[in-house]
Coordinates of C-alpha atoms and ligand atoms in Angstrom, one line a residue:
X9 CA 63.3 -81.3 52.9
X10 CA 61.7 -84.1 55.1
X11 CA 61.7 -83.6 58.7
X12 CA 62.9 -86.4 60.6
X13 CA 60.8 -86.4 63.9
X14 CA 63.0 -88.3 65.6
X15 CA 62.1 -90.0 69.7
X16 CA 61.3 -87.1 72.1
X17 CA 64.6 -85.6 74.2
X18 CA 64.5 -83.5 76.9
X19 CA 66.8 -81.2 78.5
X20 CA 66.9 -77.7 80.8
X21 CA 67.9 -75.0 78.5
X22 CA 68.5 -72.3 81.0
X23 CA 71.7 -72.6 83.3
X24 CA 71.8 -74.7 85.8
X25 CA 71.5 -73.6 88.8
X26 CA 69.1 -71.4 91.1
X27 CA 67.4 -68.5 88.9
X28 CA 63.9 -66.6 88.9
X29 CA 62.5 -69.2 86.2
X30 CA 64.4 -72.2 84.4
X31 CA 63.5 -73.5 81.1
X32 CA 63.2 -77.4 79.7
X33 CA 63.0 -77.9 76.4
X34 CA 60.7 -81.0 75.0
X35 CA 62.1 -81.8 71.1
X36 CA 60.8 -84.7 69.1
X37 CA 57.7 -87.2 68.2
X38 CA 54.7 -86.2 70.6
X39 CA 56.4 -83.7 72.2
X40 CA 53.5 -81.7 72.4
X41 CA 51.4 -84.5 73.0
X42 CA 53.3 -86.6 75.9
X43 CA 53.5 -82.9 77.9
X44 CA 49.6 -82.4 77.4
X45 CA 49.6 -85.6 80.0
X46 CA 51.4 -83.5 82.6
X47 CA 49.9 -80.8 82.3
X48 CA 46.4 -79.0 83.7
X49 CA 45.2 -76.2 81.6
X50 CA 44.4 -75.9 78.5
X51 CA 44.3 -79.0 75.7
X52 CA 47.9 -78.3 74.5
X53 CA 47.2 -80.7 71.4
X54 CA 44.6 -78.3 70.2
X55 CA 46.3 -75.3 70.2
X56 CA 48.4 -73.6 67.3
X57 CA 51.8 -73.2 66.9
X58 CA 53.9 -70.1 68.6
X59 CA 51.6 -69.7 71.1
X60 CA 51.9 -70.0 75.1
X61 CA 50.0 -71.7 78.0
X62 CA 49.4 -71.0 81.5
X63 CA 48.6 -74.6 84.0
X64 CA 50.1 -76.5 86.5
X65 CA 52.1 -80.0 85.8
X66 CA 51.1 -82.5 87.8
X67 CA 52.0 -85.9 89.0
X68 CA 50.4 -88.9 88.6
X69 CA 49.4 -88.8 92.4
X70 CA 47.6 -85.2 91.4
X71 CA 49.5 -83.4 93.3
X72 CA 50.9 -79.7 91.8
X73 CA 54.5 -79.7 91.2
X74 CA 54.9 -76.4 89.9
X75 CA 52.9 -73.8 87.8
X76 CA 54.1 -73.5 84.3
X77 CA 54.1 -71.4 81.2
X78 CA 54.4 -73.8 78.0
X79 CA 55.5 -72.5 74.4
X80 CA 54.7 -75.1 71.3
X81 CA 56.4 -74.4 68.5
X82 CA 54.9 -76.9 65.8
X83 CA 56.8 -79.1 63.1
X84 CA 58.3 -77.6 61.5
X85 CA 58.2 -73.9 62.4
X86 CA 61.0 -74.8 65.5
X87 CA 64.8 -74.7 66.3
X88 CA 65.2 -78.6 65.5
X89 CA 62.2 -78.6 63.3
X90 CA 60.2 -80.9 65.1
X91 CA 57.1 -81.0 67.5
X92 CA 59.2 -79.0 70.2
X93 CA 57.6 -77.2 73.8
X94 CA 59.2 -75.2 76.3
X95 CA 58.3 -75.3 80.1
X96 CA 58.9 -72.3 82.1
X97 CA 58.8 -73.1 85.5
X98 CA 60.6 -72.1 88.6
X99 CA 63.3 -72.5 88.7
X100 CA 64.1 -74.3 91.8
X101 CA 66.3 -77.6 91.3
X102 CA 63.5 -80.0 93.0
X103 CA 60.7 -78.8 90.1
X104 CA 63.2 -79.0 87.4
X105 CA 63.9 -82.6 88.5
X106 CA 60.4 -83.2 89.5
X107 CA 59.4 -82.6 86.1
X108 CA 62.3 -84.1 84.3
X109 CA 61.2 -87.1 85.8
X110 CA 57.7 -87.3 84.9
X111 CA 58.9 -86.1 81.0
X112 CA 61.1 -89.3 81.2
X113 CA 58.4 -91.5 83.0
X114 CA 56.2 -90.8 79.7
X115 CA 59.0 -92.3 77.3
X116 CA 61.1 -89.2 76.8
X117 CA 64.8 -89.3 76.7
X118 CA 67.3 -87.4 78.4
X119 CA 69.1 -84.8 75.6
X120 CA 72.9 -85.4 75.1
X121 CA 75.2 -82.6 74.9
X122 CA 74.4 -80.8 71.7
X123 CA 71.5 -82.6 70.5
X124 CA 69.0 -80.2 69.9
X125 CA 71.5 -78.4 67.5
X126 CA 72.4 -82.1 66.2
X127 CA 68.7 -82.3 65.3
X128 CA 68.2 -78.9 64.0
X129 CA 71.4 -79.5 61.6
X130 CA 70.1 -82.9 60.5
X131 CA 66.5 -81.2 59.7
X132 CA 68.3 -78.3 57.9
X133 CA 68.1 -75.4 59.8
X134 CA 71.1 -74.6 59.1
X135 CA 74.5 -76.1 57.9
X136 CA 77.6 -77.1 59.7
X137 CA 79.2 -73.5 60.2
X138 CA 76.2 -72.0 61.6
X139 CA 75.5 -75.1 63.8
X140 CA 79.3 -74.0 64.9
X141 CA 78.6 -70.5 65.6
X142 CA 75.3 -71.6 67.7
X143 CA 78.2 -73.3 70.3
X144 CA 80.2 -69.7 69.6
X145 CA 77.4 -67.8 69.9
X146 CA 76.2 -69.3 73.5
X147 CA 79.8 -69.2 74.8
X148 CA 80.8 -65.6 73.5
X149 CA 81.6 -63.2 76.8
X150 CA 82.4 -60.4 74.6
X151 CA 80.9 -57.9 72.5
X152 CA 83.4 -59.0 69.6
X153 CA 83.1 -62.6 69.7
X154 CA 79.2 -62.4 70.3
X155 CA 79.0 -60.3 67.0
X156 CA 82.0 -62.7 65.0
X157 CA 79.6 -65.4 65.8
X158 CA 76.7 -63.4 64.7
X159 CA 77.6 -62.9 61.4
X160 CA 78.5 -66.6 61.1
X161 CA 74.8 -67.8 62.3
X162 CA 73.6 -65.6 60.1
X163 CA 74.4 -67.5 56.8
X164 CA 78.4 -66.1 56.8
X165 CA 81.0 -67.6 53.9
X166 CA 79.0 -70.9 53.6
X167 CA 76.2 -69.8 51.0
X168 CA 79.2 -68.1 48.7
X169 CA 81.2 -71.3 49.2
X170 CA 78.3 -74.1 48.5
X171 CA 77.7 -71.3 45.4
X172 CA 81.2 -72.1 44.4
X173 CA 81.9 -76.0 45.3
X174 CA 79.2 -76.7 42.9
X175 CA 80.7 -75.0 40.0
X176 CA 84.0 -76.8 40.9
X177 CA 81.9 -80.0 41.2
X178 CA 80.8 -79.3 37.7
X179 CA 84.6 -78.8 36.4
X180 CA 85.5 -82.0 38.1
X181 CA 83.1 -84.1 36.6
X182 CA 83.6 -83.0 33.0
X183 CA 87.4 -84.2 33.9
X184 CA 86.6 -87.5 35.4
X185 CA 84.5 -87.7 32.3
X186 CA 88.0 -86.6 30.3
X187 CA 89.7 -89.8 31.7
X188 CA 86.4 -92.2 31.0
X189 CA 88.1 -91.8 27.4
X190 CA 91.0 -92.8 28.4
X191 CA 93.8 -92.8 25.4
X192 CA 91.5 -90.5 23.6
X193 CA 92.7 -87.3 23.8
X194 CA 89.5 -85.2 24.3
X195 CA 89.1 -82.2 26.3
X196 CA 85.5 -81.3 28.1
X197 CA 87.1 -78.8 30.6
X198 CA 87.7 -75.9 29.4
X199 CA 91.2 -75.1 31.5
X200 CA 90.2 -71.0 31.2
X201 CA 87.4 -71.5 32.9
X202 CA 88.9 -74.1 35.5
X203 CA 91.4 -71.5 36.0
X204 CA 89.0 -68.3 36.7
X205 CA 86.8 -70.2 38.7
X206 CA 89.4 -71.3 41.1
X207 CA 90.6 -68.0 41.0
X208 CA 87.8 -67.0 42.1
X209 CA 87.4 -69.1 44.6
X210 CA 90.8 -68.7 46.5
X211 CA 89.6 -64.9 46.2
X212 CA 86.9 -65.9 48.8
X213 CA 89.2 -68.5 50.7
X214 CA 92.0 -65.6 51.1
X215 CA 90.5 -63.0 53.5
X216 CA 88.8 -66.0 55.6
X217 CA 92.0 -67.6 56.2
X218 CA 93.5 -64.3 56.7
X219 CA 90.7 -63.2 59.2
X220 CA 91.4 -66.4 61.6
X221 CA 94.9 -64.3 63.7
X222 CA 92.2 -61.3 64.3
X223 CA 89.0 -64.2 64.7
X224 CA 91.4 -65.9 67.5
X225 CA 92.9 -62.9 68.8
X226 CA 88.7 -62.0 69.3
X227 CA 88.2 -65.7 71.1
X228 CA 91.4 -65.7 72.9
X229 CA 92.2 -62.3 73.8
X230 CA 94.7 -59.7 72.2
X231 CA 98.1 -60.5 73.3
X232 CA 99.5 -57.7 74.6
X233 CA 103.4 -57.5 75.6
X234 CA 104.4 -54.3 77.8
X235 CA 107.8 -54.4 77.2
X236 CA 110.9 -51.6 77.7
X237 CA 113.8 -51.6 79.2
X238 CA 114.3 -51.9 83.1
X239 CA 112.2 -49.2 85.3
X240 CA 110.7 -48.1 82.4
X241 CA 107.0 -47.8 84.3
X242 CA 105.6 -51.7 82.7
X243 CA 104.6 -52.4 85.5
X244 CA 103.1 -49.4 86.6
X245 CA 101.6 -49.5 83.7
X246 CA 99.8 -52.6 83.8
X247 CA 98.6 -52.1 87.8
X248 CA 97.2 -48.9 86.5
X249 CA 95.0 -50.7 83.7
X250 CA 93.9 -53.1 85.4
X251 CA 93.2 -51.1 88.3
X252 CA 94.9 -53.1 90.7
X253 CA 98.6 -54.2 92.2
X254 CA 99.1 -57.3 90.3
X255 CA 102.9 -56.6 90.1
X256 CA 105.0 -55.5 92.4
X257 CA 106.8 -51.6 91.2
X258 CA 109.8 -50.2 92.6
X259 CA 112.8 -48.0 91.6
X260 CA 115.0 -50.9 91.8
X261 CA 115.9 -51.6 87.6
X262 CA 114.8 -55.4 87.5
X263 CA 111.9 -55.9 89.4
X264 CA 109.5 -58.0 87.7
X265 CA 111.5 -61.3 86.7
X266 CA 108.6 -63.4 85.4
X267 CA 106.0 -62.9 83.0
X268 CA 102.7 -61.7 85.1
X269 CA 99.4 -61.7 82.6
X270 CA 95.6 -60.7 83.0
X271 CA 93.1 -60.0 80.9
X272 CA 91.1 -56.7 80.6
X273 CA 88.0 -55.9 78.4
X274 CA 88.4 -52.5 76.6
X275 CA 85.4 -51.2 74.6
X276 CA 84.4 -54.9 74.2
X277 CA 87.8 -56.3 73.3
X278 CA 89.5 -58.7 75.3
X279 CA 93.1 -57.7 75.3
X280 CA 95.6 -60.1 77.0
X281 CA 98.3 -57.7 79.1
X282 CA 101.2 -58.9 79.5
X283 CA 103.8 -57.5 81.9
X284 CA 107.6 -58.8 81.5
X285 CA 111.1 -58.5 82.5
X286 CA 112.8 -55.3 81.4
X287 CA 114.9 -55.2 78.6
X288 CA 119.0 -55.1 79.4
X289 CA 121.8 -57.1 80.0
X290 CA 120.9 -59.2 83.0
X291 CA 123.0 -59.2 85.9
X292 CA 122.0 -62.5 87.3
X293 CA 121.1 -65.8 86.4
X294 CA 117.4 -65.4 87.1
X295 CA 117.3 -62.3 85.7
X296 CA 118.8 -63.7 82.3
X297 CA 115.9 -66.5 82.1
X298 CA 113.4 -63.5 82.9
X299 CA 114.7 -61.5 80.1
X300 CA 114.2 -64.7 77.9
X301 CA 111.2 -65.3 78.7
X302 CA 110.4 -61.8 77.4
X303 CA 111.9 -62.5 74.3
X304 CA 109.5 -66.0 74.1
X305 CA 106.8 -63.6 74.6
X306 CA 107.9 -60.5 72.1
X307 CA 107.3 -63.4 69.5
X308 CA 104.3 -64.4 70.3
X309 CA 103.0 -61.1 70.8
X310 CA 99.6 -59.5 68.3
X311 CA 100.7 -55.7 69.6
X312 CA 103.9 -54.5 71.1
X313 CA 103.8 -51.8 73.6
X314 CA 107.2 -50.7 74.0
X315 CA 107.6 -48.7 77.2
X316 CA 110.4 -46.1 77.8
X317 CA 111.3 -43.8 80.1
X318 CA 110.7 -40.2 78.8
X319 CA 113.1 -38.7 80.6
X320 CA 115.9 -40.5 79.8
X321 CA 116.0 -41.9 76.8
X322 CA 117.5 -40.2 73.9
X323 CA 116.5 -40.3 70.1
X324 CA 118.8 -42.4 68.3
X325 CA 117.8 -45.0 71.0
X326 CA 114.3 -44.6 70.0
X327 CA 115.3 -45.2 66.7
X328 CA 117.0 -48.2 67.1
X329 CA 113.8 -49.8 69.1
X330 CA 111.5 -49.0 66.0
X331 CA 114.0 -50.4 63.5
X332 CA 113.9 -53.4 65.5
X333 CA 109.8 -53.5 66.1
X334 CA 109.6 -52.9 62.5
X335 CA 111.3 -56.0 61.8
X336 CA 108.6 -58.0 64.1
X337 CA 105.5 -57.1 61.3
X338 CA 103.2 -56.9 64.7
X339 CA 101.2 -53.7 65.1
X340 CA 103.5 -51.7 67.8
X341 CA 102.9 -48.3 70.0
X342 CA 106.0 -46.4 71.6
X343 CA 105.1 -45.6 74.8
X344 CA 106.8 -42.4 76.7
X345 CA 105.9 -42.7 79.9
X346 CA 106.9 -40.5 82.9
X347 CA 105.6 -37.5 80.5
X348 CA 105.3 -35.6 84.2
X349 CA 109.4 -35.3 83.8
X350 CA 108.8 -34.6 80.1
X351 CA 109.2 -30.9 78.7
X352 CA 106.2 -29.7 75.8
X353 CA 109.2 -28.8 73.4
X354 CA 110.8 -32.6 73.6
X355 CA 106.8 -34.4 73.6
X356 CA 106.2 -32.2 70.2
X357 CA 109.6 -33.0 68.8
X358 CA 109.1 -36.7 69.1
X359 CA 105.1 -36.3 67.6
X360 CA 106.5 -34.8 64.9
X361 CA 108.6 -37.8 64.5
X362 CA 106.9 -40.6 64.9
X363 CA 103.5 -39.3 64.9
X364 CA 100.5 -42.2 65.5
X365 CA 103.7 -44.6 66.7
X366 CA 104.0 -42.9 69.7
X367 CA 102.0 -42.1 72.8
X368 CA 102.8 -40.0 76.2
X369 CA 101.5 -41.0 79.6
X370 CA 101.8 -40.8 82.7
X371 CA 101.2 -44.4 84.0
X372 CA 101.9 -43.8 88.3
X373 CA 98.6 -41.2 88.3
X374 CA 97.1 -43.0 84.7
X375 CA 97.4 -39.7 83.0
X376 CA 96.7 -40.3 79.2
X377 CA 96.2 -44.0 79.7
X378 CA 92.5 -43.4 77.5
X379 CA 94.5 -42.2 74.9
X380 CA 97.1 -45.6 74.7
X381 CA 94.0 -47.8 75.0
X382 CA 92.3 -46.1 72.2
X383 CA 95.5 -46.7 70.1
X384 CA 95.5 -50.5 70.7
X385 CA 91.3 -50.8 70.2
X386 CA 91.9 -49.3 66.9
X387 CA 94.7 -52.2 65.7
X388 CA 92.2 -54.4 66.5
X389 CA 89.4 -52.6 64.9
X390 CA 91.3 -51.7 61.7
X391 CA 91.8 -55.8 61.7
X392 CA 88.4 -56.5 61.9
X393 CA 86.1 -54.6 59.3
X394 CA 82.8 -54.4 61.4
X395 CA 80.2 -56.8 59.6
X396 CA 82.8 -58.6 57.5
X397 CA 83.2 -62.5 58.2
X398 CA 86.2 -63.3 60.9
X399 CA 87.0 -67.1 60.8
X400 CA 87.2 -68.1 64.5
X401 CA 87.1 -72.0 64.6
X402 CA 90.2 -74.0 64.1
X403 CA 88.4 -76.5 62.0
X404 CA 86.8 -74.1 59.8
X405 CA 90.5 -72.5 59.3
X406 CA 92.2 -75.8 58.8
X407 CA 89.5 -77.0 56.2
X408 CA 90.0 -73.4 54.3
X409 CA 93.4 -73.8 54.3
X410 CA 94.0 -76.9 52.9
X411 CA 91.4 -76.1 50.4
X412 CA 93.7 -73.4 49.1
X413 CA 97.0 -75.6 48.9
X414 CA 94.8 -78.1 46.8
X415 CA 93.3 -75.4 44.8
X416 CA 97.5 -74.3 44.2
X417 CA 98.1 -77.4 42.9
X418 CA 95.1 -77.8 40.4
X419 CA 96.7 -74.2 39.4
X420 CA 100.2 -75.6 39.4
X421 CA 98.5 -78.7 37.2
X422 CA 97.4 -76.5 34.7
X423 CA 100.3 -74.5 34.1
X424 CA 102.4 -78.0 34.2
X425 CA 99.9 -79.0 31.6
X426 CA 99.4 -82.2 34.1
X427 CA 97.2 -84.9 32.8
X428 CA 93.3 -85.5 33.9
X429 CA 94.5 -87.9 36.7
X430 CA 96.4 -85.4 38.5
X431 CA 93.9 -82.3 38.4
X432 CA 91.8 -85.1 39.0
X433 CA 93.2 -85.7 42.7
X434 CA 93.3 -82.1 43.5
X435 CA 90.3 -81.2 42.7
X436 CA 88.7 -83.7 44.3
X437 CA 90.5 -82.7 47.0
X438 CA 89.7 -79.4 47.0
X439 CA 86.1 -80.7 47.2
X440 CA 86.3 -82.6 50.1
X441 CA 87.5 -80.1 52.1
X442 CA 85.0 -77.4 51.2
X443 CA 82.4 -80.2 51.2
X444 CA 83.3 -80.9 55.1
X445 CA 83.6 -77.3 55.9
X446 CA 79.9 -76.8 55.1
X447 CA 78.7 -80.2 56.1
X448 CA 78.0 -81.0 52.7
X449 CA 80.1 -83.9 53.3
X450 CA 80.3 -84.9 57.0
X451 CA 80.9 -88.1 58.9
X452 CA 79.2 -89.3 62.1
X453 CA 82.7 -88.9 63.8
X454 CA 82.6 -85.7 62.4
X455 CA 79.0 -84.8 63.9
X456 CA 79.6 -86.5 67.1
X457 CA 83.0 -84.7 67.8
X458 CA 81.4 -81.3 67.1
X459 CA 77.8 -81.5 69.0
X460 CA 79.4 -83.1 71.6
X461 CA 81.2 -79.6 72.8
X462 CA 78.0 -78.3 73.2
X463 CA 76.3 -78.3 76.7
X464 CA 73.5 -80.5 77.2
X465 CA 69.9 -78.7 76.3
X466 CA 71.7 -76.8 73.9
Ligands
LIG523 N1 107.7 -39.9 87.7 C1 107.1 -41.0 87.4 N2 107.5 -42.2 87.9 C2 106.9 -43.3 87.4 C3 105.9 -43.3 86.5 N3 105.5 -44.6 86.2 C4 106.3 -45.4 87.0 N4 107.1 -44.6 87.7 C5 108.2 -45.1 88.7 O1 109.2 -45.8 88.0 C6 109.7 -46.8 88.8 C7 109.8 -48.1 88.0 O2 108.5 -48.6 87.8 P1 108.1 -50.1 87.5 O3 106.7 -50.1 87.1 O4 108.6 -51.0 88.5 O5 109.1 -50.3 86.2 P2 109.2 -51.6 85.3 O6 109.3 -51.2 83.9 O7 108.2 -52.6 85.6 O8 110.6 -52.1 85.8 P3 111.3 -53.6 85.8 O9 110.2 -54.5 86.4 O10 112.5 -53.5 86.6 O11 111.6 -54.0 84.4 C8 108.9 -46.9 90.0 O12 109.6 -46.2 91.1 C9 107.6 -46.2 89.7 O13 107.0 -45.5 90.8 C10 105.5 -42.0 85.9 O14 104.6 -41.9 85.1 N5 106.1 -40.9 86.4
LIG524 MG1 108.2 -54.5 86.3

């Protein structure tokens, strides 16, 4: 591929802010060049690529601005592929903009938001996906989402889907050729064939599009719903994990009236907790709109913790709640809490009934808690193969989705025995969307809308 070196940007690459050292990055036609002019030391235009340099930069005035360490990374062995150099300096706000400055004084631009990636995309570092997980990768705060983006950076689903499109390409072609003959009724696509490879293909789409309620879940946190009947110990429960008295507890049935959330990392998972109204007949009007409001949030839930107390509640009760969570098709754990008022006979008794469904704690003295949390790490987990690709951008998950309801009705179109127009649409459909998903096809709109959520000097 030619590499476009394109008019030098600048940008600072490390946070902004005050830190130990800060980092501006130099990307573009005489990058290496223009900083040479700054800069005391050795004659940076001389020197090979991948290799750093201790100096000073200076003004035009002579006068030291900072000392510096500067990386070149030659065209085209660099992120964006071009002549790019990296300044360590301190990282005090006056050098940074000191040297800034004299960068833009010498005919360098400032970067916009996302432009180094832009650049890096345009040159071919990578494709569209990966230029996505880069903005992932740089947000991710924890371990799950840095490793979901990981794997996309990495190459991910886009090498087995370019792998694919252009087979499909192929099939659609031979069937635009079909209707070239128009009356003639001739037949270049083989429909077998059409049919295995699309097949074949919706066998890679399915996971992926299945993977996106674990891949948000990862982004956006776990939503957790503590629910249970009034006094059960929710929120107990939820000050003991997150360590803290975010809601208020008494042994007054109908405390908590509103929904209180917070977030809590376990084991690099970010589970949202959610603490709610108990479940019962309300006795008052706010009460009823709090025990709604639960209801709102059993349905949005990705893992019900239902909360009882262990003392009072007898079986048949119990199983009447799991008939009920059954129905819901979210992962669920029955909680018996209070297990201090709990005899050994009754705990092993209910193990041997509900086995893996059901956990006993303690939640006022956090007795067992470990146990619970391990329970809801490995839903998640069991979600998630470790290493497998988890779709975690809406726009990849929209484009995958629509590629499969095109690739149905190619399928449909065959079985109708449609004629070459119709599969014609569809596939070509089909083709678009894959196209767009890997940046085969992309618009500047395109482009512009997804660089532009990157931070500038990324
Ligand atoms: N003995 C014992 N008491 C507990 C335990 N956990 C909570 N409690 C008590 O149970 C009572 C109810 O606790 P809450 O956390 O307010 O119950 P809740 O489920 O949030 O109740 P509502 O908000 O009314 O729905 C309080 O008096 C707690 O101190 C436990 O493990 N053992
Ligand atoms: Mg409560």
């Amino acid at each position: 591929m030619n590499i476009l070196q394109q008019e030098p940007i600048a940008a600072l690459a490390t946070a902004p802010g005050i830190g130990a050292i800060a980092v501006l990055r130099v990307s573009g036609e005489r990058a290496i060049e223009i900083t040479n002019r700054l800069f005391r030391g050795k004659d940076l235009t001389q020197q090979a690529s991948h290799t750093a340099h201790f100096g000073t930069i200076r003004d035009q005035a002579n006068t030291v601005i900072d000392e510096v360490l500067v990386t070149i990374f030659r065209s085209p062995a660099s992120f964006t592929k071009e002549d790019v150099v990296e300044i360590s300096c301190h990282g005090s706000e006056y050098v940074i903009r000191q040297i800034l400055r004299l960068l833009l004084k010498e005919g360098v631009r400032m970067a916009q938001p996302g432009e180094f990636t832009q650049r890096a995309f345009l040159n071919g570092q990578f494709d569209l996906v990966q230029a996505e997980a880069v903005a992932d990768l740089i947000a991710a705060d924890s371990e799950a989402t840095h490793r979901a983006a990981l794997t996309q950076l990495r190459g991910g689903f886009s090498r087995q889907l370019k792998a694919l499109r252009q087979q499909l390409i192929e099939f659609a072609a031979l069937i635009e050729l079909e209707l070239d003959f128009g009356e003639e009724d001739v037949e270049f696509a083989q429909r077998d064939d059409l049919r295995q490879l699309v097949w074949s293909i919706q066998r890679v789409l399915r996971p992926l599009i299945e993977s996106f309620s674990v891949g948000n879940a990862i982004k956006n946190g776990v939503a957790t719903v503590l629910a249970g009947k009034p006094n059960a110990g929710k929120s107990t429960l939820l000050n003991a994990l997150l360590n803290e008295e975010k809601a208020i507890v008494s042994d007054i049935p109908g405390t908590t009236r509103d929904v209180i959330e917070d977030e809590l990392f376990i084991d690099g998972i970010r589970f949202r907790l959610i603490d709610t109204a108990g479940l019962r007949e309300a006795t008052d009007a706010i009460e009823a709109i709090g025990v709604e409001r639960t209801r709102q949030q059993l349905d949005k839930a990705a893992i019900i913790v239902y909360l009882f107390d262990a003392a009072e509640t007898p079986l048949t009760e119990l199983e009447e709640v799991r008939a009920e969570l059954q129905q819901r098709n979210v992962p669920y754990l029955l909680v018996a809490n209070k297990m201090d008022k709990l005899s050994e006979e009754q705990l092993a008794e209910w193990q041997l009934r509900f086995g893996n469904e059901l956990v006993a704690i303690q939640a006022n003295t956090g007795n067992n808690l470990d146990q619970m949390t391990r329970r809801l790490t490995d839903f998640v987990r069991s979600n998630a193969v470790p290493g497998s690709t988890v779709v975690t951008n809406l726009r990849h998950y929209e484009h995958l989705t629509q590629t499969d309801a095109a690739l149905a009705r190619v399928l449909d179109g065959l079985d109708a025995g449609s004629t070459q127009d119709w599969l014609a649409i569809d596939l070509r459909d089909a083709l678009r969307h894959l196209g767009e998903l890997t940046g085969e096809i992309t618009t500047d709109d395109l482009l512009a809308t997804i660089f532009s959520k990157f931070c500038i000097g990324k």
